[in-house]
Coordinates of C-alpha atoms and ligand atoms in Angstrom, one line a residue:
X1 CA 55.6 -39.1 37.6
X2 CA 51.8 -38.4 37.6
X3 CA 49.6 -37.3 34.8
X4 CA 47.0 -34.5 34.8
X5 CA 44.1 -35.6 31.8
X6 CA 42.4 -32.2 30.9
X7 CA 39.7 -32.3 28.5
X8 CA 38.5 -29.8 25.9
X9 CA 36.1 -27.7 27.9
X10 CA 38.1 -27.5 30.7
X11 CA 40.8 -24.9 29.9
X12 CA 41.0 -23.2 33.4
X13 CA 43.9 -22.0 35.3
X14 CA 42.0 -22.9 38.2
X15 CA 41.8 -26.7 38.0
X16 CA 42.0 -28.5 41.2
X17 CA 44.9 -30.8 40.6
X18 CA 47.5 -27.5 40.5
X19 CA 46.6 -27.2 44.0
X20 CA 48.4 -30.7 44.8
X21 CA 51.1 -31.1 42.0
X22 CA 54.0 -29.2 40.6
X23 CA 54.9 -29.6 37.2
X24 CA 57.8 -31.1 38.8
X25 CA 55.7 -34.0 40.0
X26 CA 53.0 -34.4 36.6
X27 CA 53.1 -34.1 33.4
X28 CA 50.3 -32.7 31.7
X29 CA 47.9 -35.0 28.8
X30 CA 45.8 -33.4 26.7
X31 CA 44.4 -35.4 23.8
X32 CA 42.0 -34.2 20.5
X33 CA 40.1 -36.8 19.2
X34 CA 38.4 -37.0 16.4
X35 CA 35.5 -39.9 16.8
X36 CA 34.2 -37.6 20.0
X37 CA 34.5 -34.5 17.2
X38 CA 32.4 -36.4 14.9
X39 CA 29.9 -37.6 17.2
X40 CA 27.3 -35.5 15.7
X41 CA 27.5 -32.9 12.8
X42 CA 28.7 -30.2 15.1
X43 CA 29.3 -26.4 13.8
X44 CA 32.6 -26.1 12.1
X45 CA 33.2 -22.9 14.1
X46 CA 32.6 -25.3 17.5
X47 CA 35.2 -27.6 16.2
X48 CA 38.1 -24.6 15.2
X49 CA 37.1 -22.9 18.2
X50 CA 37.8 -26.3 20.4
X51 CA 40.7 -27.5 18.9
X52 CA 42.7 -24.0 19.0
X53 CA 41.5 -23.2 22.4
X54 CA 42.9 -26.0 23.3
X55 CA 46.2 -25.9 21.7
X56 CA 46.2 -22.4 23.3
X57 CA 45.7 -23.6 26.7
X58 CA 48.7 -26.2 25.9
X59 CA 51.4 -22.9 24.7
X60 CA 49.7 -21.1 28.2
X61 CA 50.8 -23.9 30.2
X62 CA 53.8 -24.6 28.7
X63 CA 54.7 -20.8 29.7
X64 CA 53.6 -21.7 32.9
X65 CA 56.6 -24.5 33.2
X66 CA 54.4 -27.6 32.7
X67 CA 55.3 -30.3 30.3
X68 CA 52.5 -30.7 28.2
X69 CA 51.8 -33.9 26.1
X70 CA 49.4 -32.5 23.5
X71 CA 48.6 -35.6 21.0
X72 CA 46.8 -33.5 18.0
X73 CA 44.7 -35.3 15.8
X74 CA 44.4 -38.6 17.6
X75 CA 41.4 -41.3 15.9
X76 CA 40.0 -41.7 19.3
X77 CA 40.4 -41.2 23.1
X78 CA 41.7 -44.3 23.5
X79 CA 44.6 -44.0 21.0
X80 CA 46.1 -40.7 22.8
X81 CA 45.7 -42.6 25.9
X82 CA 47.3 -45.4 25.3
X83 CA 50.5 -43.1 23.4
X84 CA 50.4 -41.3 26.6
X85 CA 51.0 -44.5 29.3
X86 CA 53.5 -45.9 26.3
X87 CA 55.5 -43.1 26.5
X88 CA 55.4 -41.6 30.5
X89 CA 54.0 -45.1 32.5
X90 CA 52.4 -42.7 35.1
X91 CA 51.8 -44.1 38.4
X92 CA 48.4 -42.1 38.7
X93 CA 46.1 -39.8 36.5
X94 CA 44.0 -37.3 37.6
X95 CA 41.1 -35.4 36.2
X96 CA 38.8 -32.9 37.2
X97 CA 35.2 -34.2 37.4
X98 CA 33.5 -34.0 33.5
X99 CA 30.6 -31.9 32.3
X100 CA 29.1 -34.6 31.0
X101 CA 26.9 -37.5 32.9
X102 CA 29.3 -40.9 32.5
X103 CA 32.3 -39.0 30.5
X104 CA 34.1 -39.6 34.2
X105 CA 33.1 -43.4 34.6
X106 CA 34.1 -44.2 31.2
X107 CA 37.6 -42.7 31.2
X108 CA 38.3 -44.3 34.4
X109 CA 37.1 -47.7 33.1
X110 CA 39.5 -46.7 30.2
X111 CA 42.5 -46.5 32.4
X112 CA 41.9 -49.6 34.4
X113 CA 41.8 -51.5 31.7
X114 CA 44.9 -49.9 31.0
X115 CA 46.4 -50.7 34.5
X116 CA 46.4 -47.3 36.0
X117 CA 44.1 -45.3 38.4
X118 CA 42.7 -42.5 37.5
X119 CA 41.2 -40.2 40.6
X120 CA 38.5 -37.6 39.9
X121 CA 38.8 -33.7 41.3
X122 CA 35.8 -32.1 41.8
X123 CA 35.0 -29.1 38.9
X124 CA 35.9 -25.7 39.6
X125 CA 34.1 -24.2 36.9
X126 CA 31.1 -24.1 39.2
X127 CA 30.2 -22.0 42.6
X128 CA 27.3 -24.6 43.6
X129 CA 27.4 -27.5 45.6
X130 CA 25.5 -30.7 43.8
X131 CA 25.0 -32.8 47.1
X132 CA 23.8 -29.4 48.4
X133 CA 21.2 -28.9 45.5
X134 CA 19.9 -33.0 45.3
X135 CA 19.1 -32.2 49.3
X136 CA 16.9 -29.6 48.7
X137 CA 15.3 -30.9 45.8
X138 CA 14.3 -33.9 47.4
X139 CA 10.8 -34.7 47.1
X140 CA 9.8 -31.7 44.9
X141 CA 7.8 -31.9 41.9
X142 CA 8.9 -28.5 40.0
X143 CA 11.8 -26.4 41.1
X144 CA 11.6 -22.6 40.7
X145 CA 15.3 -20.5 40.4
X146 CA 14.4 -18.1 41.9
X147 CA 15.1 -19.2 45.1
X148 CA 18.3 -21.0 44.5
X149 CA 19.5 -17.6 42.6
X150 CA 19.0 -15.4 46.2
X151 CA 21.0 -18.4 48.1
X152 CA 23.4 -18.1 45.4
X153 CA 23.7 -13.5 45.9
X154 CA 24.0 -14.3 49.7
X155 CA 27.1 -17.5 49.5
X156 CA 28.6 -14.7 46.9
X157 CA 27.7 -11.4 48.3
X158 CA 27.5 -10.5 45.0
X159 CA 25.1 -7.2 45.1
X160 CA 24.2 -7.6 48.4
X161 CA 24.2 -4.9 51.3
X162 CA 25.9 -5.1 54.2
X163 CA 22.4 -5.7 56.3
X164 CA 22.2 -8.7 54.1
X165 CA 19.6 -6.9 52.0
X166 CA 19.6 -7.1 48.2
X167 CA 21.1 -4.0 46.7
X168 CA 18.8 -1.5 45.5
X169 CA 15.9 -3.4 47.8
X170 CA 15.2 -6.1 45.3
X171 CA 16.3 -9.5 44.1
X172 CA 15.4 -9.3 40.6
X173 CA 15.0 -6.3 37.8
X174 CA 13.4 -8.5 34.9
X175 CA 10.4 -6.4 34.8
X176 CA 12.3 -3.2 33.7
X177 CA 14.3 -5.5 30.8
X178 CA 11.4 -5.8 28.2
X179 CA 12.4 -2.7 25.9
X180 CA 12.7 -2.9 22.4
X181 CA 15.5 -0.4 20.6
X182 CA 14.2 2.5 18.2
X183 CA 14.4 1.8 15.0
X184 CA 18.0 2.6 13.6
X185 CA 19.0 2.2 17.0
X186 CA 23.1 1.8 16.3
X187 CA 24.8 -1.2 19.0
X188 CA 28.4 -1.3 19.5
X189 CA 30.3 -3.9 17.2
X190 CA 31.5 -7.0 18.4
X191 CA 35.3 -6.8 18.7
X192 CA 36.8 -9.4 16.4
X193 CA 39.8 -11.6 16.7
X194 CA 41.6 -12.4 13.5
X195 CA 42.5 -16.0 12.9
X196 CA 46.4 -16.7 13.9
X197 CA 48.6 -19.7 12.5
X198 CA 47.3 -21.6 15.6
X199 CA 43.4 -21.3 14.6
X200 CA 44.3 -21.4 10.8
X201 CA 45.8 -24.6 11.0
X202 CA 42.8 -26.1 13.2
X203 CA 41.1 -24.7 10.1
X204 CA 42.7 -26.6 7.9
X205 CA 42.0 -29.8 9.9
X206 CA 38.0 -29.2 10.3
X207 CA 38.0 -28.7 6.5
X208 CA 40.1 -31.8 5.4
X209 CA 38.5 -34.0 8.1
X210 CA 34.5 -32.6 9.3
X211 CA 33.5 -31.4 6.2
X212 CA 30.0 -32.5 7.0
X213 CA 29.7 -30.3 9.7
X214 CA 27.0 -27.5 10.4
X215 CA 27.6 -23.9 9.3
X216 CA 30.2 -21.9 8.0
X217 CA 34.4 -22.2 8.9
X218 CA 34.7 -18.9 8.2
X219 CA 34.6 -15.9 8.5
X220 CA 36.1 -16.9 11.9
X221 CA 36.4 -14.2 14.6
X222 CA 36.2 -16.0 17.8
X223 CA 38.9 -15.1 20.7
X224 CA 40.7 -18.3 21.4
X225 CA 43.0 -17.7 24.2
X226 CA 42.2 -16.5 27.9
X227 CA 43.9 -12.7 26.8
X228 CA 41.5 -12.4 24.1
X229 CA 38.1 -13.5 25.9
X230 CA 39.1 -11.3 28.8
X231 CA 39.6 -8.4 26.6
X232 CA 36.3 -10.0 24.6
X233 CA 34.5 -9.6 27.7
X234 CA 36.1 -6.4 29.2
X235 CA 34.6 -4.3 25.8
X236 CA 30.8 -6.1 26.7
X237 CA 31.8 -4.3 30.6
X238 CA 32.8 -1.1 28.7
X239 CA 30.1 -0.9 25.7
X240 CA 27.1 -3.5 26.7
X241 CA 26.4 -3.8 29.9
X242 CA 24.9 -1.2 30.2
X243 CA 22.1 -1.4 27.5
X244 CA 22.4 -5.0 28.5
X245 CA 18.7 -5.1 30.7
X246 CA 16.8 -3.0 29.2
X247 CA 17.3 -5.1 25.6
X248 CA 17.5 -8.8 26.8
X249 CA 15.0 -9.9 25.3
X250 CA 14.7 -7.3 22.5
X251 CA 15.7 -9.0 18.6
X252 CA 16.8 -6.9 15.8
X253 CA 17.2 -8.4 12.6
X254 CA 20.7 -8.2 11.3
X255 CA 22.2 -7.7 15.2
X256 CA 23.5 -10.6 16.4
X257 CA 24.8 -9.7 19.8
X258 CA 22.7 -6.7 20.7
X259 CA 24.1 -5.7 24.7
X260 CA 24.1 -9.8 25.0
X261 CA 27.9 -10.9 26.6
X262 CA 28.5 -13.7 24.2
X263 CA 30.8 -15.0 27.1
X264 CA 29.6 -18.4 27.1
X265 CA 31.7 -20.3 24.4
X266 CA 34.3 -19.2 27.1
X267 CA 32.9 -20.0 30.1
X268 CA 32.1 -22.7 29.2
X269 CA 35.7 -23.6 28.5
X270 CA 37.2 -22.3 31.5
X271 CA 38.9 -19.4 29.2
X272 CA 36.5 -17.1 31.8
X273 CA 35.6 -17.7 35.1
X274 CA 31.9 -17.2 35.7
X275 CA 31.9 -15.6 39.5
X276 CA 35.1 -12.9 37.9
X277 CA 32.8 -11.9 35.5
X278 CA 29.2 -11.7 37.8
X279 CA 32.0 -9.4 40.1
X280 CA 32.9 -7.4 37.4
X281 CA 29.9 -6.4 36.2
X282 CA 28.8 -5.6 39.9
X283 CA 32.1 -2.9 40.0
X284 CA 30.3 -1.4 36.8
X285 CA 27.1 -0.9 39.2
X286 CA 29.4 0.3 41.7
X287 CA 31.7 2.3 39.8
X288 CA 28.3 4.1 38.5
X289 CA 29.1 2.9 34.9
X290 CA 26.1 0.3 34.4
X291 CA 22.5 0.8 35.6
X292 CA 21.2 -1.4 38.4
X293 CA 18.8 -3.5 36.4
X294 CA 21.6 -4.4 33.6
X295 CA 24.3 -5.7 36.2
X296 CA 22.1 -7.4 37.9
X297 CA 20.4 -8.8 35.0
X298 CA 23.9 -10.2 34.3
X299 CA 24.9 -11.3 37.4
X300 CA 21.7 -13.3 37.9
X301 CA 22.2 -15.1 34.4
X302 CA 25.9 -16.2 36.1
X303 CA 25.2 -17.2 39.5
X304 CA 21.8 -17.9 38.8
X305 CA 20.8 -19.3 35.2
X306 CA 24.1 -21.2 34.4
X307 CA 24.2 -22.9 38.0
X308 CA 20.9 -24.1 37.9
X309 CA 20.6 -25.5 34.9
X310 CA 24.4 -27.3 35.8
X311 CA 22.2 -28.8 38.7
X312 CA 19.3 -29.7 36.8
X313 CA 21.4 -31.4 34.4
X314 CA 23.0 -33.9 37.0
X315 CA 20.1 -33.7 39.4
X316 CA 17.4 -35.3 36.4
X317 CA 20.2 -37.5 34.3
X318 CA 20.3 -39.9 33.0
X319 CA 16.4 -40.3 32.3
X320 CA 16.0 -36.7 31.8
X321 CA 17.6 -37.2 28.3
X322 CA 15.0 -39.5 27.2
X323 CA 11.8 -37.0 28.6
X324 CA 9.0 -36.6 25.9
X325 CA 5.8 -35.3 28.1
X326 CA 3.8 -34.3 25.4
X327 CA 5.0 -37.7 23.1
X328 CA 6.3 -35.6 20.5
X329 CA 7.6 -37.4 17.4
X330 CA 7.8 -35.0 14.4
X331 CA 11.3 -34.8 12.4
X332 CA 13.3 -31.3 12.7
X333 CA 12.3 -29.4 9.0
X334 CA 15.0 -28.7 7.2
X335 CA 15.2 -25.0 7.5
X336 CA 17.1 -25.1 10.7
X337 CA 19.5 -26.6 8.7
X338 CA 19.6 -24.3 5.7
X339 CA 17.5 -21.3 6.4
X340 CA 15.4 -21.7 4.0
X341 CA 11.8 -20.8 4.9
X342 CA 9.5 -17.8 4.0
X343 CA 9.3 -17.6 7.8
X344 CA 11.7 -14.1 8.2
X345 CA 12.2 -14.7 12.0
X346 CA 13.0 -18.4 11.3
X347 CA 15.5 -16.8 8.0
X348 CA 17.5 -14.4 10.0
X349 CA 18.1 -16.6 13.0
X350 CA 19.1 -20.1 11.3
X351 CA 21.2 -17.4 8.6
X352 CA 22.8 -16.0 11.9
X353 CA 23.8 -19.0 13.2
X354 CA 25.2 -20.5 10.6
X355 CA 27.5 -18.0 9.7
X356 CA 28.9 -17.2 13.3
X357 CA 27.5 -20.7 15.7
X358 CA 25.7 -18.2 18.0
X359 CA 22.3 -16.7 18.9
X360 CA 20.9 -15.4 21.9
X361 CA 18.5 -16.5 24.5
X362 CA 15.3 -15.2 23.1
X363 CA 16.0 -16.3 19.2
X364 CA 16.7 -19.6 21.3
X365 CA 14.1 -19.7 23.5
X366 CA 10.5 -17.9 21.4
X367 CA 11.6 -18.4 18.1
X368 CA 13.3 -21.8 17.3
X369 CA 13.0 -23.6 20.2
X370 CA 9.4 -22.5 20.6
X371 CA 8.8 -23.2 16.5
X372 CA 9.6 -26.8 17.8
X373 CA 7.4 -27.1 20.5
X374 CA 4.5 -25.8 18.3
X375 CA 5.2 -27.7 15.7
X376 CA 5.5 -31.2 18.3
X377 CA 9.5 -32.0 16.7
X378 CA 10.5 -35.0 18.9
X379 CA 12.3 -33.4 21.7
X380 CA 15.8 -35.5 21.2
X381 CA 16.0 -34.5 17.5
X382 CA 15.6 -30.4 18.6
X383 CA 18.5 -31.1 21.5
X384 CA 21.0 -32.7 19.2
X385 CA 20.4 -30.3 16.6
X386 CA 20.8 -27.6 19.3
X387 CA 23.4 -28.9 20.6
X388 CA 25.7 -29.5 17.5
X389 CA 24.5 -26.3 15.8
X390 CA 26.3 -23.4 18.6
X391 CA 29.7 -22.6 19.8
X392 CA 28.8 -22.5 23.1
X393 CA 26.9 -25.9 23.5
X394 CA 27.6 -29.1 25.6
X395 CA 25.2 -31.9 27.0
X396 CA 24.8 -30.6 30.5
X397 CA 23.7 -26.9 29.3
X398 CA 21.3 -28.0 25.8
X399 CA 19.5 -30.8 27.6
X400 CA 18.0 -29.0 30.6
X401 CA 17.3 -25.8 28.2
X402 CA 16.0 -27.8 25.5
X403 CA 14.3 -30.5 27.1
X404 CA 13.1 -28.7 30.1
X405 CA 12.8 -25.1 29.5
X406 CA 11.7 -24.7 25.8
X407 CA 10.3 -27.6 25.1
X408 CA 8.3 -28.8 28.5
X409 CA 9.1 -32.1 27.9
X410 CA 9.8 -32.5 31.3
X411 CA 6.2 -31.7 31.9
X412 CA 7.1 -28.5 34.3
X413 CA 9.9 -29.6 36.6
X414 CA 11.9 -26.8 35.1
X415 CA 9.1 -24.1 33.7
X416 CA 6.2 -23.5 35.5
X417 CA 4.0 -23.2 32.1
X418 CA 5.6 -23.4 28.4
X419 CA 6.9 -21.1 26.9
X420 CA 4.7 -21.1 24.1
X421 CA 4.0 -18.3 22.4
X422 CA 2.5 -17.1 19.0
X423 CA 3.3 -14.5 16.6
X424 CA 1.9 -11.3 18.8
X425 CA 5.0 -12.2 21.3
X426 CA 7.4 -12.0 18.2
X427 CA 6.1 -9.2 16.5
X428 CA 6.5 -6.8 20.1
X429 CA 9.7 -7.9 21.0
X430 CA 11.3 -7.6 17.1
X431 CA 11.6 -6.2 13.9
X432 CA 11.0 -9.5 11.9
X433 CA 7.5 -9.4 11.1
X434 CA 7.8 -6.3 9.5
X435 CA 9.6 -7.6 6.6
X436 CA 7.7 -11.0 6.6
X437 CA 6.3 -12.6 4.0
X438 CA 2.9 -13.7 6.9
X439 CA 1.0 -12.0 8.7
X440 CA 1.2 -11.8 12.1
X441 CA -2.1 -10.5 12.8
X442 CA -3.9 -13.1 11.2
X443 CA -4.8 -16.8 12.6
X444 CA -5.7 -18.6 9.6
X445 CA -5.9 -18.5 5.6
X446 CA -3.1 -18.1 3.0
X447 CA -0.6 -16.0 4.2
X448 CA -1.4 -16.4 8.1
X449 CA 1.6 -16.3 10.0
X450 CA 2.1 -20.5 11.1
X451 CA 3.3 -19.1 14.5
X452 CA -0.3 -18.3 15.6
X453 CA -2.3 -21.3 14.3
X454 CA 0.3 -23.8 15.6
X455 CA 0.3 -22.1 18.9
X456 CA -4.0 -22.6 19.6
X457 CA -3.3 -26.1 17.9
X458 CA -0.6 -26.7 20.4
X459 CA -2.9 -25.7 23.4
X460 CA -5.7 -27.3 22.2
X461 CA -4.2 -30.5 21.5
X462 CA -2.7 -30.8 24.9
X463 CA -5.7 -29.4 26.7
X464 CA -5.7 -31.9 29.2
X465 CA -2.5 -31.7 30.3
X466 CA -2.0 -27.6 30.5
X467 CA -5.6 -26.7 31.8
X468 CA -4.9 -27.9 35.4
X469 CA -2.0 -25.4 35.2
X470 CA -3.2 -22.0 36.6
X471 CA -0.7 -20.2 34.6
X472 CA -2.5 -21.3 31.7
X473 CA -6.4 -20.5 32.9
X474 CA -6.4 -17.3 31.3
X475 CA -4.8 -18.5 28.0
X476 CA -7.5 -21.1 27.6
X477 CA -10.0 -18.5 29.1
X478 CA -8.9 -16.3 25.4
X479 CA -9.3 -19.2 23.1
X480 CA -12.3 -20.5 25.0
X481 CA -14.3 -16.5 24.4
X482 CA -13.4 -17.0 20.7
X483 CA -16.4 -18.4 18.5
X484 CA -16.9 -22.1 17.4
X485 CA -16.3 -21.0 13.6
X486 CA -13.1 -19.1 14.6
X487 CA -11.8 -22.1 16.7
X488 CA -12.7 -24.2 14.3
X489 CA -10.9 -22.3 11.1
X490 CA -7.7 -22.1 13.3
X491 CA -7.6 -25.6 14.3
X492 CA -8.3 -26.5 10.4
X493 CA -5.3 -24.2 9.1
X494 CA -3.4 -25.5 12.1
X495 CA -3.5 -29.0 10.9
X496 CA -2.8 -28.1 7.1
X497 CA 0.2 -25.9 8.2
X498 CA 1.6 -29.2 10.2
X499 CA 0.9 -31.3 6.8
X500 CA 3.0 -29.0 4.8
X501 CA 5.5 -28.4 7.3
X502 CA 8.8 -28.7 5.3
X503 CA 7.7 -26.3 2.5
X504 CA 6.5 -23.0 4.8
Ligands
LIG601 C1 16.8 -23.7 23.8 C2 18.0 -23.1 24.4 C3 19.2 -23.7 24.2 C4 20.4 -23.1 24.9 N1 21.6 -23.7 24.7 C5 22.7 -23.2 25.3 C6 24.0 -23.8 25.1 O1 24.1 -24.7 24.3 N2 25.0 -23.3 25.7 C7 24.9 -22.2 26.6 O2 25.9 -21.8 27.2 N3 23.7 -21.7 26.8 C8 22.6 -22.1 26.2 N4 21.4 -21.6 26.4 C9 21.3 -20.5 27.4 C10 21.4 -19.1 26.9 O3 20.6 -18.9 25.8 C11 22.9 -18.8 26.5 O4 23.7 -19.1 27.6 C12 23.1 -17.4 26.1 O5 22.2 -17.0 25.0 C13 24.5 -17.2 25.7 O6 24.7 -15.9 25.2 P1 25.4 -14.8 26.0 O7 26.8 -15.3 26.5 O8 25.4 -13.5 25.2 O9 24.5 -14.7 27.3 P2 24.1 -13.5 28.2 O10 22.7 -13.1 28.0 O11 25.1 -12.4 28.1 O12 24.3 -14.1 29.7 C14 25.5 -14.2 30.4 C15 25.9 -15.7 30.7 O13 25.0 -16.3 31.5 C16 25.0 -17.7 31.3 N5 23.6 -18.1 31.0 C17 22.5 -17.4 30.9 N6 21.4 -18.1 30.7 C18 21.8 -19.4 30.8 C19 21.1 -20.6 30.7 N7 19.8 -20.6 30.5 N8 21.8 -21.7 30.8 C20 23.1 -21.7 30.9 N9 23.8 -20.6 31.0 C21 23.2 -19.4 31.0 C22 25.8 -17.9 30.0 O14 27.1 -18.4 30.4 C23 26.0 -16.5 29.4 O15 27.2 -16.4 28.8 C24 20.2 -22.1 25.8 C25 19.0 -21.5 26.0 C26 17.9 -22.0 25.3 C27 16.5 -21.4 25.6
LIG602 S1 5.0 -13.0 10.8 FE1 5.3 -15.0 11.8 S2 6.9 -16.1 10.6 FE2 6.9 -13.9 10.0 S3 8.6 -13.0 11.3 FE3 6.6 -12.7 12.3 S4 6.4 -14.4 13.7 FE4 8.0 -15.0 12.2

């Protein structure tokens, strides 16, 4: 007898090792563990949604004919492990390769110290090929997705024409996705999956055991099981895509979802498969029931955005974790733990995401992350705390968004200039400032939102290092035409707003 080891986030029907046993020849080990649970203080809805996907997956396989040895509630890795080999003395193990950078060498040091061999698959929750990716990025000081996204439409043929063309004569739509809804503008709701016994009594678990963690348990409505997501995703093909370009990067207080998918908890799981779900929303083009711009704003955000950052991830580790360009070293305040700032935008988002362990790629990216990198918060303490505080998040998707993208502390490998930006950004793109308690038009003096002084103290204080940037010559070219009094006032309420950071 052999034994298949499947992990948490890997709850795919396609893993490699069904290609080369039978449930007559493995037996399947899945194990929950609650030291890797309690690593950090991770979202209670993260931990529920986890630990009942998983004992999903278990029941699906189960159907399927496998035996499954499921130990629940284990205090570690290694006690399940060692249950396992106890109880089934496998001659081999095999597991497909992990998300994380050293997850694989550890488990297999596990089972040799255990006397059994444990052979690694390669992923297939992945199109892209990592030896393929180090190649090219041999050498190269920055590395721009663009180009890996159009290698990426022509090994998928994903809207491409048959003279090898993109469809529609372009590669990329993003300048026709920077609308922002009418007010009152009503989006679709969010289909919502009731809790079953499964989920309740993972519930019940994350409340007797991790009651430390982030967020709220409940109201609980995330699918759980591969039916579920598909039909989760199947209404964003039917009721979002569409308005899904035009509004990705629009916020609307209140709207957490917007036209966004909200399909990464899942595939990032293996509950959805990424290149399924770029292909579906391609038969929307096709079908004439999505505009161009939205499917393929999709499409590149699967085959492009996820990949790249995967390959970032295991191209950079493990120093990549430790990156810190601008020497950041200020502590995370305490609102994006509990909300509680007169800053609205700040407000709505941290409320959001503690009562559902989700928000989307602009709050991410221009609001809190870019808070952060204003504010110079030590780049480790705004990855852990992104990476505990979402449903979706793991190692090898926070650190090259946090690190690299938002924050710049890997000093432009990933972004060709920060993504920096001050209150005018916010106020065009939402409906937050409206109902703020600052000013967005004004730089400095009581009341002045702290987005727009932080952001000139930001680029002044790391003048050296952006001005040889072209991308920023025009930036500094603004603040530079400003008068010595005006510089000098913002720079001055710049520093007083970093002094009484925790109170704003
Ligand atoms: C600071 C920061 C932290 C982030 N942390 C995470 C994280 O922990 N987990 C995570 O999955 N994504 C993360 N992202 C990327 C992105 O914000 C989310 O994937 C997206 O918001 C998920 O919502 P959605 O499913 O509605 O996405 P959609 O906008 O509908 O996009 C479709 C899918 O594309 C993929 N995708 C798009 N952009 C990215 C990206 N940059 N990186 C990886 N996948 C992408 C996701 O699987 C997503 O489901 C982060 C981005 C930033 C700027
Ligand atoms: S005024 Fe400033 S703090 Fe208030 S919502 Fe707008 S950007 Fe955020």
């Amino acid at each position: 007898m052999e034994t298949i080891w499947i992990l948490g986030d890997q709850l795919t029907l396609r893993h490699p090792a069904f290609e080369r046993l039978t449930p007559r020849d493995a037996v399947i080990l899945m194990i929950e563990s609650a030291a890797h649970a309690r690593r950090t203080r991770y979202h209670k809805q993260k931990l529920v949604f986890l630990f009942s996907a998983m004992r999903h997956y278990a029941e699906e396989l189960r159907a399927l004919g496998w035996q499954v040895d499921y130990r629940r509630e284990q205090p570690d890795f290694e006690a399940g492990l060692e249950a396992h080999l106890r109880q089934f003395r496998p001659a081999r193990m095999w597991l497909m390769e992990p998300t994380e950078y050293g997850v694989a060498e550890r488990l297999q040091q596990a089972a040799a110290a255990r006397q059994v061999a444990l052979r690694i698959l390669p992923t297939t929750m992945f199109l892209s090929d990592r030896h393929e990716f180090a190649k090219r990025a041999r050498g190269k000081k920055t590395l721009v997705m663009e180009p890996f996204y159009r290698r990426m439409r022509r090994q998928t043929g994903i809207l491409m024409e048959a003279d090898g063309e993109p469809t529609g004569g372009t590669w990329n739509y993003d300048q026709n996705n920077r609308e922002v809804p009418p007010r009152g503008h009503r989006f679709p709701p969010l289909p919502r999956y009731a809790p079953d016994a499964i989920t309740r009594e993972a519930m019940d678990w994350v409340r007797r055991d991790f009651p430390e963690g982030y967020g709220d348990i409940e109201p609980f409505h995330w699918a759980v099981t591969r039916a579920d997501a598909e039909d989760f995703y199947r209404d964003f093909l039917e009721h979002r895509l569409d308005g899904f370009g035009p509004y990705e990067d629009a916020m609307v207080a209140g709207e957490p979802a917007l036209y966004h998918s909200l399909a990464s908890p899942y595939v990032n799981v293996g509950l959805l498969d990424p290149l399924e779900a770029a292909r579906q929303a391609e038969r929307r083009y096709r079908e004439g029931k999505a505009r161009l711009n939205s499917a393929e704003g999709v499409v590149r955000q699967f085959i492009g955005w996820r990949e790249f950052i995967y390959q970032i991830y295991w191209l950079k580790m493990p120093a990549f974790a430790e990156a810190n360009f601008f020497g950041d070293e200020r502590p995370l305040p305490h609102y994006y733990w509990d909300a509680e700032t007169r800053m609205r935008c700040m407000r709505e988002i941290v409320t959001q995401l503690l009562q559902t362990g989700h928000a989307h790629h602009i709050q991410r990216l221009m609001v809190l992350g870019n808070f952060a990198l204003l504010a110079g918060v030590r780049p480790q303490a705004v990855n852990e705390w992104f990476w505990l505080a979402y449903v979706d998040a793991y190692e090898w998707v926070t650190l090259p968004n946090v690190l690299g993208m938002s924050l710049y502390a890997d000093g432009g490998f990933l972004a060709t200039k920060p993504y920096a930006a001050s209150a005018a950004y916010i106020n065009r793109m939402s409906d937050y400032c409206a109902g703020c308690a600052y000013d967005p038009k004004r730089r400095h003096g009581e009341g002045a939102c702290p987005f727009n002084s932080l952001y000139w103290g930001f680029l002044d204080r790391h003048r050296e290092k952006l001005f040889p940037n072209q991308r920023m010559r025009m930036i500094y070219a603004a603040w530079d035409k400003l008068s010595a009094d005006e510089r000098a006032a913002t720079l001055s309420w710049a520093a007083q707003t970093l002094a009484r950071l925790e109170s704003l």
